[in-house]
mmCIF file of C-alpha atoms in Angstrom:
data_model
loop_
_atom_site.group_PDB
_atom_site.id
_atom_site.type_symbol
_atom_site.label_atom_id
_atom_site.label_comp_id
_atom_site.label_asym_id
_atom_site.label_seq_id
_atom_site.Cartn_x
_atom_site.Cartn_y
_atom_site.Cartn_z
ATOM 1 C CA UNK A 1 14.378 -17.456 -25.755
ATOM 2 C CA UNK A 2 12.439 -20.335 -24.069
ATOM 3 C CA UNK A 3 9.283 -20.105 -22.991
ATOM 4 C CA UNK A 4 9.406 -20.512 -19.241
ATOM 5 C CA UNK A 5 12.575 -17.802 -18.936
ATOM 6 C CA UNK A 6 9.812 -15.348 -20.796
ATOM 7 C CA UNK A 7 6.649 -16.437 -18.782
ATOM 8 C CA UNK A 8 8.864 -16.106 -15.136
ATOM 9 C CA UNK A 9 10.415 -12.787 -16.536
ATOM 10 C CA UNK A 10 6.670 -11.578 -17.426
ATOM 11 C CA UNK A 11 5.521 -12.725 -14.086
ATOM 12 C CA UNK A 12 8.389 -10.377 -12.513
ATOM 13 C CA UNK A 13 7.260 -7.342 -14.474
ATOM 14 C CA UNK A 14 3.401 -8.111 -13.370
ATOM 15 C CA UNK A 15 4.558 -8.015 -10.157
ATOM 16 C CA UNK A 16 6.868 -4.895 -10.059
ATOM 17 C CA UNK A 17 3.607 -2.766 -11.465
ATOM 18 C CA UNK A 18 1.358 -4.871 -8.944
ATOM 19 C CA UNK A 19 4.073 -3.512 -5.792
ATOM 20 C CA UNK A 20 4.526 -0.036 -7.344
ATOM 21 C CA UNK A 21 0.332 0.221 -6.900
ATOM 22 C CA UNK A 22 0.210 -1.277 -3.788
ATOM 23 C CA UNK A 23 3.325 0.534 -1.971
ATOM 24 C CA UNK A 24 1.566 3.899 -3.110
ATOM 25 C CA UNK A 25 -1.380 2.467 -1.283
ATOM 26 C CA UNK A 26 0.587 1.618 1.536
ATOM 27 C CA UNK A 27 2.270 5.226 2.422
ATOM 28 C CA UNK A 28 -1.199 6.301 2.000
ATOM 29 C CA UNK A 29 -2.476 4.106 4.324
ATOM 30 C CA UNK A 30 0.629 4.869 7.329
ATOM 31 C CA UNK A 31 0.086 8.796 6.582
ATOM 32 C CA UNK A 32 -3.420 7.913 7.518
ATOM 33 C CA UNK A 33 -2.178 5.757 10.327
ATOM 34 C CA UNK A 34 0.031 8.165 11.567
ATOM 35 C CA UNK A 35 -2.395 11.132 11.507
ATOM 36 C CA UNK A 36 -4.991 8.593 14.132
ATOM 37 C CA UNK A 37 -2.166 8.179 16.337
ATOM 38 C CA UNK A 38 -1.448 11.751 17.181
ATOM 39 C CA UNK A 39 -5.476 12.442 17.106
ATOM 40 C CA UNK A 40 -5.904 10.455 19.492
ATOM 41 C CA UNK A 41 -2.525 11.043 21.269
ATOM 42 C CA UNK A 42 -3.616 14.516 21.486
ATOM 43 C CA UNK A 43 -6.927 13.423 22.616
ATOM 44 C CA UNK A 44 -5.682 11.652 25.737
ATOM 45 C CA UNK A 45 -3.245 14.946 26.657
ATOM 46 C CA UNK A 46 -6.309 17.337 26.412
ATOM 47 C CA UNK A 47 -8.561 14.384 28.468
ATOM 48 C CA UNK A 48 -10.797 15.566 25.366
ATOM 49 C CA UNK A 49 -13.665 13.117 26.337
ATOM 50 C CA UNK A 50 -17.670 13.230 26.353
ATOM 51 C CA UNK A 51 -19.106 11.395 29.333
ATOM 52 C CA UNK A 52 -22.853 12.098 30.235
ATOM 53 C CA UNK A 53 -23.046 13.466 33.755
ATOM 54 C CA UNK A 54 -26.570 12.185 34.262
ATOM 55 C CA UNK A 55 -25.851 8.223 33.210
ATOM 56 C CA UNK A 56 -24.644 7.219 36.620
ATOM 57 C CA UNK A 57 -27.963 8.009 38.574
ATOM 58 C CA UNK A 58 -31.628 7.162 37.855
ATOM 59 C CA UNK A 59 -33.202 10.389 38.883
ATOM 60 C CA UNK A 60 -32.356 14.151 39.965
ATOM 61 C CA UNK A 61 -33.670 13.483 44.117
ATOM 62 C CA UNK A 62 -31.836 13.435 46.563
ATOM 63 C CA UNK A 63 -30.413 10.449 46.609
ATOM 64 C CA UNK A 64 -26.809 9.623 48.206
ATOM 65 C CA UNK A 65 -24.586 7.016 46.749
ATOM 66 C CA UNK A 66 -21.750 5.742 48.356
ATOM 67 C CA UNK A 67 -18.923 4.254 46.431
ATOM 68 C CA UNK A 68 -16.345 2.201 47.965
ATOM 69 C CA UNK A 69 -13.416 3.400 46.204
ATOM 70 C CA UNK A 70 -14.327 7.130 46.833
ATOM 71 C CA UNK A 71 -14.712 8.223 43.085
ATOM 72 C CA UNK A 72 -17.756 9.830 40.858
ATOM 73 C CA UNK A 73 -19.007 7.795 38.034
ATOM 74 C CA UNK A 74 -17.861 10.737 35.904
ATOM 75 C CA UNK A 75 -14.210 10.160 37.275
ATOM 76 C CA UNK A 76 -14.673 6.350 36.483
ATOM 77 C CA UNK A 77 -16.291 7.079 32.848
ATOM 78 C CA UNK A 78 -13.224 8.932 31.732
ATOM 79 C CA UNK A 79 -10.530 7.012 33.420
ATOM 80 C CA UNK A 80 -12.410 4.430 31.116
ATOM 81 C CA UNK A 81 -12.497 6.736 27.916
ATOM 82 C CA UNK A 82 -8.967 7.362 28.386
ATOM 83 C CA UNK A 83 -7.943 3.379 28.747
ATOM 84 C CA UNK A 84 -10.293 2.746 25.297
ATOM 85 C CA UNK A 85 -8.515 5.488 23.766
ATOM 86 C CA UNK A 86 -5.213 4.186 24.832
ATOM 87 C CA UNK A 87 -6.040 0.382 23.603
ATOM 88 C CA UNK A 88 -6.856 2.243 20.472
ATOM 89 C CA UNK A 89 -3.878 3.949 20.345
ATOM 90 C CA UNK A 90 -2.088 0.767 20.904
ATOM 91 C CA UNK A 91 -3.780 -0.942 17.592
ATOM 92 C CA UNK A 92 -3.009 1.363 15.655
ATOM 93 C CA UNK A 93 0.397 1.602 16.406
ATOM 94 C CA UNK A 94 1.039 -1.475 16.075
ATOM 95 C CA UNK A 95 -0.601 -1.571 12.520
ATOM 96 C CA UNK A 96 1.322 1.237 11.252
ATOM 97 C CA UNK A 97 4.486 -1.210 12.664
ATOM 98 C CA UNK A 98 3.428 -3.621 9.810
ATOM 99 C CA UNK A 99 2.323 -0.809 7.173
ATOM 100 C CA UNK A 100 6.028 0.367 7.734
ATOM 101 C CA UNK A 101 7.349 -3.572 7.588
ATOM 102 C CA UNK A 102 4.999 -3.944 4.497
ATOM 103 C CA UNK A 103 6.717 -0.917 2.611
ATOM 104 C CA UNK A 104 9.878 -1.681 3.420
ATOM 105 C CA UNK A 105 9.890 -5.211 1.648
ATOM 106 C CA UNK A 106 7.923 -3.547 -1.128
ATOM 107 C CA UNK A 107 10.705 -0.912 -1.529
ATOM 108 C CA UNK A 108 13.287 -3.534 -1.818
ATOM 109 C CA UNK A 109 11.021 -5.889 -4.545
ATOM 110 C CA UNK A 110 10.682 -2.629 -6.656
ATOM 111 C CA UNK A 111 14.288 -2.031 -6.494
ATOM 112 C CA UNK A 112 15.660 -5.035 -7.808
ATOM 113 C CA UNK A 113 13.602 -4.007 -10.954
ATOM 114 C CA UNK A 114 13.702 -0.760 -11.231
ATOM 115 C CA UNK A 115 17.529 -0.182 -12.007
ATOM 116 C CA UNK A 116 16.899 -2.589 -15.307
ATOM 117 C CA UNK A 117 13.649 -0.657 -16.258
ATOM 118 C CA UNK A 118 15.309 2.898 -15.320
ATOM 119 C CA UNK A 119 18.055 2.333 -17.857
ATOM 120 C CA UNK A 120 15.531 1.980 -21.003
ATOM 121 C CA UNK A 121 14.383 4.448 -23.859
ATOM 122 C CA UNK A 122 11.064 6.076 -22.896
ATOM 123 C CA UNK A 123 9.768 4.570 -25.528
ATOM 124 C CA UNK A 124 9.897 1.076 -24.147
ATOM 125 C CA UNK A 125 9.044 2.382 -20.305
ATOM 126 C CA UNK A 126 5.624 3.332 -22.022
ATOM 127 C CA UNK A 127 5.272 0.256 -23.674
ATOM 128 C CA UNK A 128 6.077 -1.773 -20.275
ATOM 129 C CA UNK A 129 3.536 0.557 -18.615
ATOM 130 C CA UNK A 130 0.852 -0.095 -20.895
ATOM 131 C CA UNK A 131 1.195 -3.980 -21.453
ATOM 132 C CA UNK A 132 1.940 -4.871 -17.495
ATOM 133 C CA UNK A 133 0.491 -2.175 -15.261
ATOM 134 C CA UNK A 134 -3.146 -3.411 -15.087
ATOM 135 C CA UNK A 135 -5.652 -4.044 -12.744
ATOM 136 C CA UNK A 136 -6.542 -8.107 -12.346
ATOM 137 C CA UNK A 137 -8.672 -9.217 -14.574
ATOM 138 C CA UNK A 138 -7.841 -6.004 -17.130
ATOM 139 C CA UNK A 139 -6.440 -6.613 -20.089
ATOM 140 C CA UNK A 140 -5.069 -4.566 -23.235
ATOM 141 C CA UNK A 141 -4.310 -6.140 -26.400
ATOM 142 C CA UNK A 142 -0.863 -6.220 -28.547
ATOM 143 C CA UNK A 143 -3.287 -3.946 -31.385
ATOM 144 C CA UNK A 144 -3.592 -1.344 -28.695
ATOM 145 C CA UNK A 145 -0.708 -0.609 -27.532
ATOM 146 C CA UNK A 146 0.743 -0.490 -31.130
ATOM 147 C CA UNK A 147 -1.880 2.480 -31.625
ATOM 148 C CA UNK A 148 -0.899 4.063 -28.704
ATOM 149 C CA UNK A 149 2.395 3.821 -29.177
ATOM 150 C CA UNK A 150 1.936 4.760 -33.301
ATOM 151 C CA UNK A 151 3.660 1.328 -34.203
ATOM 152 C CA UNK A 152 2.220 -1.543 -35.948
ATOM 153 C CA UNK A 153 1.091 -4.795 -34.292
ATOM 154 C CA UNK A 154 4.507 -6.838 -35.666
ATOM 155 C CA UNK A 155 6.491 -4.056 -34.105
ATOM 156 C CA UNK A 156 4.504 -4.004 -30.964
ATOM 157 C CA UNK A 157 5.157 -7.852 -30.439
ATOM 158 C CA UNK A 158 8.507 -8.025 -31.374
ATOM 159 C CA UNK A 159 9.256 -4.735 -28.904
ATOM 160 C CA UNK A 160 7.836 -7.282 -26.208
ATOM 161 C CA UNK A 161 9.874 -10.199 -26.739
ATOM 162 C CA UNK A 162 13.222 -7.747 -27.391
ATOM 163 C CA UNK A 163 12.461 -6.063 -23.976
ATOM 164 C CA UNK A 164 11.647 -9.264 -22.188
ATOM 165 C CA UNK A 165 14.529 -11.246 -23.809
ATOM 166 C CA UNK A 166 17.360 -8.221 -22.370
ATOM 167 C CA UNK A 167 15.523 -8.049 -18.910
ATOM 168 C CA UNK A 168 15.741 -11.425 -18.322
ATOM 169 C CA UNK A 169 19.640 -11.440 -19.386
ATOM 170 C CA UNK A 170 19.806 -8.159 -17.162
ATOM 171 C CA UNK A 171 18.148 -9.743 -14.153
ATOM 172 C CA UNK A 172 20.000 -12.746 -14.382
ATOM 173 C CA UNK A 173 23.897 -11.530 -13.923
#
């Protein structure tokens, strides 16, 4: 097998792992999402706002202010709280838009992978796991997995390059 056909078919399983993490982080992130939405959806049905009655005026006399449009500073302070709450709303909606756009594409990345990977022994799904599901920066050695996986270190790397020589052939037809 040549060398760049086994570094680009590495690369592919790096990245499967990498989306698998990351699309679990992204339904996280819309169920979060989501659950702001209808908090503050809810919010803006109930008019569920706190306004302090005593910020419009400077003292408790008897003062008379006039106001040209005929409303309270109360009534202006939550037809304000309800228009922040709205932009809010807005945001966040249109965030969980691209949280949903995001997992989509990831779904169909993972896919293309996932039938080759689906159709192996569970002995070489753990070995897959443990060599290419790391953090960046993480690494595990060949010796490591072969004691996890009760092989020896030969057997570990030729398991490696007999799994990465039949995905490639897999993901190539």
């Amino acid at each position: 097998m040549d060398k760049e056909l086994f570094r680009k078919t590495e690369g592919i399983l790096y990245g499967y792992y990498r989306d698998k993490n990351r699309l679990d982080s992204v339904r996280k992130e819309i169920n979060t999402v989501s659950s702001l939405i209808n908090t503050i959806e809810r919010n803006i049905r109930t008019c569920n706002v706190s306004i302090d009655p005593y910020q419009g005026g400077t003292g408790e006399g008897e003062r008379v202010q006039t106001s040209s449009s005929n409303s309270s500073y109360v009534e202006k302070a939550i037809i304000k709280a309800i228009d922040d709450m709205e932009k809010e709303k807005a945001q966040r909606t249109k965030k969980l838009y691209k949280l949903q756009c995001e997992e989509r594409n990831l779904i169909y990345k993972i896919e293309k992978v996932e039938g080759n990977i689906g159709m192996l022994k569970d002995e070489y799904k753990k070995f897959l796991e443990l060599k290419y599901n790391r953090l960046p920066g993480e690494k595990i050695g060949m010796r490591d997995i072969a004691l996890e996986l009760n092989i020896n270190k030969n057997k570990a790397y030729d398991l490696r390059e007999e799994l990465i020589k039949n995905i490639a052939e897999y993901r190539w037809y």
